[in-house]
Amino acid sequence: MYIPPAFRDDDHESLSAAIRAARLATLVTATAEGPLATPLPLLLDENEGEHGVIYGHVAKANPQWRVPPLGDGLAIFMGPDAYVTPTWYQTKQETGKVVPTWNYVAVHAYGPIEFFEDADRLLEIVTRLTKLHEAGRASPWAVSDAPPDFIQAQLRGIVGLRMPIARLEGKRKMSQNRNAADRAGVVSGLAASDRPSDRKVALLIPS
C-alpha cells in the first residue's frame, strides 16, 4: 500500500482497533493461477504472536484454500471513508488550486496462511466469531442454540484459516496535508452529511 509520510499510522493499538472495528475484511492470496480474493469476517487474537493472529473460515467450495499461495497472504481491513469535495476548502476561495479526494482508514495485515479442516478448531473459530458479532444484542444467538448434529454438518462445509501477522501497514488519510482552515471546512461539510460514515470521518480529522 502506498503511504505518504503524513498518512502513515504505525501505532499498534490504533491498527488493532481498526482491525477490530472492521465488520468485513478481504483475504487476498497470490497464486500461480493469479490473485484470489474473498470478502469475509475475520477475528484478531491479540494474545498470540508479536502482532497477533487472524482467524476465520471460507466455504469448502471456495477454491482459494486449495490453491497454494505464493508468499504471504494479505488481509485488508477498511475503516470509515468519505468523499471530500473541493468546495469545502478555504483554499478554493483563495486560489482555486484544489481537487477532490477521499479520506479513509485502511490496515493491511500480511502473514503466512494455514488452512485447516479440524472440526474442533473450526467449532472454536465459529463460536468466537459468533460471540464477537452477537455481542451487544438484546438476545444474542449462540452456536449452542442450534442442534449439535446440524452444526457438525455445517462445519463440514467450511475450512478454517489461521494467519499469524508478520507485518502491518496502516494508513489514516484524514486531510492531514491540508491547512487548518481547509480541515475545518471538511469537518463541517462531513458533519452535516446524511451519511453515517461521513460523520464518522469528520470525528477523525485532526483540528
GROMACS .gro file of C-alpha atoms in nm:
model
  207
    1MET     CA    1   0.000   0.000   0.000
    2TYR     CA    2   0.133   0.342  -0.093
    3ILE     CA    3   0.151   0.552   0.225
    4PRO     CA    4   0.281   0.911   0.216
    5PRO     CA    5   0.450   1.002   0.548
    6ALA     CA    6   0.166   1.236   0.650
    7PHE     CA    7  -0.083   0.950   0.641
    8ARG     CA    8   0.125   0.669   0.794
    9ASP     CA    9  -0.015   0.502   1.106
   10ASP     CA   10   0.246   0.299   1.294
   11ASP     CA   11   0.065   0.288   1.628
   12HIS     CA   12  -0.003  -0.076   1.714
   13GLU     CA   13  -0.311  -0.004   1.925
   14SER     CA   14  -0.456   0.217   1.652
   15LEU     CA   15  -0.402  -0.055   1.392
   16SER     CA   16  -0.550  -0.323   1.617
   17ALA     CA   17  -0.852  -0.104   1.689
   18ALA     CA   18  -0.911  -0.054   1.316
   19ILE     CA   19  -0.896  -0.429   1.260
   20ARG     CA   20  -1.137  -0.496   1.546
   21ALA     CA   21  -1.378  -0.233   1.420
   22ALA     CA   22  -1.389  -0.369   1.064
   23ARG     CA   23  -1.703  -0.576   1.011
   24LEU     CA   24  -1.582  -0.738   0.691
   25ALA     CA   25  -1.231  -0.786   0.552
   26THR     CA   26  -1.085  -0.909   0.224
   27LEU     CA   27  -0.844  -1.203   0.221
   28VAL     CA   28  -0.605  -1.196  -0.075
   29THR     CA   29  -0.357  -1.462  -0.183
   30ALA     CA   30  -0.119  -1.457  -0.478
   31THR     CA   31  -0.112  -1.788  -0.662
   32ALA     CA   32   0.032  -1.936  -0.978
   33GLU     CA   33  -0.320  -1.905  -1.121
   34GLY     CA   34  -0.338  -1.535  -1.039
   35PRO     CA   35  -0.460  -1.340  -0.734
   36LEU     CA   36  -0.755  -1.479  -0.540
   37ALA     CA   37  -0.967  -1.272  -0.301
   38THR     CA   38  -1.256  -1.342  -0.066
   39PRO     CA   39  -1.458  -1.097   0.147
   40LEU     CA   40  -1.519  -1.246   0.492
   41PRO     CA   41  -1.534  -1.163   0.864
   42LEU     CA   42  -1.202  -1.216   1.040
   43LEU     CA   43  -1.112  -1.236   1.408
   44LEU     CA   44  -0.796  -1.085   1.557
   45ASP     CA   45  -0.643  -1.271   1.853
   46GLU     CA   46  -0.406  -1.020   2.010
   47ASN     CA   47  -0.279  -1.270   2.266
   48GLU     CA   48  -0.087  -1.472   2.009
   49GLY     CA   49   0.239  -1.372   1.843
   50GLU     CA   50   0.412  -1.036   1.820
   51HIS     CA   51   0.141  -0.866   1.614
   52GLY     CA   52  -0.150  -1.104   1.677
   53VAL     CA   53  -0.307  -1.385   1.476
   54ILE     CA   54  -0.602  -1.361   1.238
   55TYR     CA   55  -0.863  -1.637   1.226
   56GLY     CA   56  -1.158  -1.700   1.001
   57HIS     CA   57  -1.309  -1.952   0.762
   58VAL     CA   58  -1.405  -1.989   0.398
   59ALA     CA   59  -1.654  -2.212   0.222
   60LYS     CA   60  -1.509  -2.550   0.132
   61ALA     CA   61  -1.633  -2.490  -0.223
   62ASN     CA   62  -1.417  -2.176  -0.241
   63PRO     CA   63  -1.107  -2.263  -0.449
   64GLN     CA   64  -0.889  -2.011  -0.266
   65TRP     CA   65  -0.793  -2.253   0.010
   66ARG     CA   66  -0.697  -2.529  -0.234
   67VAL     CA   67  -0.455  -2.323  -0.446
   68PRO     CA   68  -0.110  -2.294  -0.281
   69PRO     CA   69  -0.030  -1.929  -0.204
   70LEU     CA   70   0.287  -1.768  -0.333
   71GLY     CA   71   0.434  -1.598  -0.028
   72ASP     CA   72   0.232  -1.435   0.247
   73GLY     CA   73  -0.139  -1.375   0.243
   74LEU     CA   74  -0.290  -1.027   0.278
   75ALA     CA   75  -0.593  -0.931   0.486
   76ILE     CA   76  -0.736  -0.588   0.404
   77PHE     CA   77  -0.938  -0.407   0.671
   78MET     CA   78  -1.119  -0.086   0.577
   79GLY     CA   79  -1.238   0.173   0.827
   80PRO     CA   80  -1.459   0.479   0.780
   81ASP     CA   81  -1.427   0.657   0.445
   82ALA     CA   82  -1.573   0.965   0.281
   83TYR     CA   83  -1.555   1.167  -0.039
   84VAL     CA   84  -1.412   1.517   0.009
   85THR     CA   85  -1.533   1.788  -0.228
   86PRO     CA   86  -1.302   2.085  -0.301
   87THR     CA   87  -1.592   2.320  -0.227
   88TRP     CA   88  -1.526   2.269   0.146
   89TYR     CA   89  -1.173   2.411   0.123
   90GLN     CA   90  -1.097   2.771   0.211
   91THR     CA   91  -0.816   2.740  -0.043
   92LYS     CA   92  -1.077   2.711  -0.320
   93GLN     CA   93  -1.187   3.066  -0.247
   94GLU     CA   94  -0.828   3.191  -0.233
   95THR     CA   95  -0.655   3.024  -0.529
   96GLY     CA   96  -0.890   2.771  -0.684
   97LYS     CA   97  -0.600   2.522  -0.686
   98VAL     CA   98  -0.785   2.229  -0.533
   99VAL     CA   99  -0.912   1.888  -0.644
  100PRO     CA  100  -1.143   1.623  -0.496
  101THR     CA  101  -1.002   1.349  -0.275
  102TRP     CA  102  -1.108   1.066  -0.045
  103ASN     CA  103  -1.045   1.030   0.327
  104TYR     CA  104  -1.023   0.679   0.469
  105VAL     CA  105  -0.866   0.437   0.717
  106ALA     CA  106  -0.704   0.116   0.591
  107VAL     CA  107  -0.495  -0.156   0.753
  108HIS     CA  108  -0.310  -0.427   0.561
  109ALA     CA  109  -0.200  -0.737   0.754
  110TYR     CA  110   0.046  -0.981   0.597
  111GLY     CA  111   0.144  -1.330   0.706
  112PRO     CA  112   0.168  -1.700   0.620
  113ILE     CA  113  -0.173  -1.865   0.588
  114GLU     CA  114  -0.266  -2.205   0.724
  115PHE     CA  115  -0.595  -2.363   0.612
  116PHE     CA  116  -0.738  -2.642   0.827
  117GLU     CA  117  -1.037  -2.878   0.842
  118ASP     CA  118  -1.015  -2.999   1.202
  119ALA     CA  119  -1.370  -2.997   1.340
  120ASP     CA  120  -1.275  -2.892   1.694
  121ARG     CA  121  -1.069  -2.597   1.573
  122LEU     CA  122  -1.345  -2.495   1.333
  123LEU     CA  123  -1.605  -2.506   1.611
  124GLU     CA  124  -1.386  -2.282   1.826
  125ILE     CA  125  -1.346  -2.027   1.546
  126VAL     CA  126  -1.714  -2.008   1.452
  127THR     CA  127  -1.806  -1.985   1.821
  128ARG     CA  128  -1.563  -1.696   1.877
  129LEU     CA  129  -1.678  -1.516   1.562
  130THR     CA  130  -2.041  -1.559   1.662
  131LYS     CA  131  -1.981  -1.423   2.014
  132LEU     CA  132  -1.797  -1.126   1.867
  133HIS     CA  133  -2.074  -1.022   1.630
  134GLU     CA  134  -2.368  -1.115   1.854
  135ALA     CA  135  -2.226  -0.916   2.147
  136GLY     CA  136  -2.447  -0.626   2.249
  137ARG     CA  137  -2.769  -0.772   2.107
  138ALA     CA  138  -3.068  -0.796   2.338
  139SER     CA  139  -3.100  -1.170   2.271
  140PRO     CA  140  -2.766  -1.288   2.129
  141TRP     CA  141  -2.769  -1.609   1.928
  142ALA     CA  142  -2.513  -1.875   2.024
  143VAL     CA  143  -2.378  -2.167   1.823
  144SER     CA  144  -2.505  -2.394   2.100
  145ASP     CA  145  -2.862  -2.278   2.025
  146ALA     CA  146  -2.861  -2.499   1.713
  147PRO     CA  147  -2.875  -2.881   1.723
  148PRO     CA  148  -2.523  -3.030   1.755
  149ASP     CA  149  -2.566  -3.259   1.453
  150PHE     CA  150  -2.672  -2.960   1.242
  151ILE     CA  151  -2.365  -2.761   1.350
  152GLN     CA  152  -2.137  -3.056   1.273
  153ALA     CA  153  -2.287  -3.077   0.925
  154GLN     CA  154  -2.230  -2.706   0.875
  155LEU     CA  155  -1.868  -2.735   0.986
  156ARG     CA  156  -1.809  -2.994   0.714
  157GLY     CA  157  -1.887  -2.724   0.460
  158ILE     CA  158  -1.616  -2.479   0.568
  159VAL     CA  159  -1.237  -2.461   0.600
  160GLY     CA  160  -1.067  -2.265   0.876
  161LEU     CA  161  -0.780  -2.024   0.828
  162ARG     CA  162  -0.507  -1.902   1.060
  163MET     CA  163  -0.269  -1.621   0.966
  164PRO     CA  164  -0.003  -1.507   1.214
  165ILE     CA  165   0.058  -1.140   1.138
  166ALA     CA  166   0.416  -1.087   1.023
  167ARG     CA  167   0.374  -0.727   0.913
  168LEU     CA  168   0.117  -0.448   0.949
  169GLU     CA  169   0.067  -0.138   0.736
  170GLY     CA  170  -0.169   0.137   0.839
  171LYS     CA  171  -0.296   0.440   0.651
  172ARG     CA  172  -0.510   0.711   0.807
  173LYS     CA  173  -0.579   0.969   0.536
  174MET     CA  174  -0.770   1.242   0.717
  175SER     CA  175  -0.681   1.570   0.542
  176GLN     CA  176  -0.355   1.600   0.738
  177ASN     CA  177  -0.193   1.755   0.431
  178ARG     CA  178  -0.440   2.048   0.427
  179ASN     CA  179  -0.413   2.365   0.632
  180ALA     CA  180  -0.628   2.423   0.942
  181ALA     CA  181  -0.892   2.626   0.757
  182ASP     CA  182  -0.933   2.360   0.489
  183ARG     CA  183  -0.958   2.085   0.752
  184ALA     CA  184  -1.222   2.283   0.938
  185GLY     CA  185  -1.422   2.311   0.617
  186VAL     CA  186  -1.400   1.937   0.561
  187VAL     CA  187  -1.513   1.864   0.917
  188SER     CA  188  -1.808   2.099   0.880
  189GLY     CA  189  -1.910   1.951   0.547
  190LEU     CA  190  -1.884   1.588   0.658
  191ALA     CA  191  -2.055   1.652   0.992
  192ALA     CA  192  -2.359   1.787   0.805
  193SER     CA  193  -2.382   1.483   0.578
  194ASP     CA  194  -2.674   1.240   0.594
  195ARG     CA  195  -2.426   0.952   0.555
  196PRO     CA  196  -2.322   0.798   0.891
  197SER     CA  197  -1.981   0.703   0.751
  198ASP     CA  198  -1.917   1.067   0.655
  199ARG     CA  199  -1.995   1.181   1.008
  200LYS     CA  200  -1.757   0.917   1.147
  201VAL     CA  201  -1.477   1.052   0.928
  202ALA     CA  202  -1.549   1.407   1.049
  203LEU     CA  203  -1.466   1.294   1.402
  204LEU     CA  204  -1.128   1.157   1.294
  205ILE     CA  205  -0.993   1.468   1.123
  206PRO     CA  206  -0.728   1.647   1.333
  207SER     CA  207  -0.805   2.007   1.427
   0.00000   0.00000   0.00000
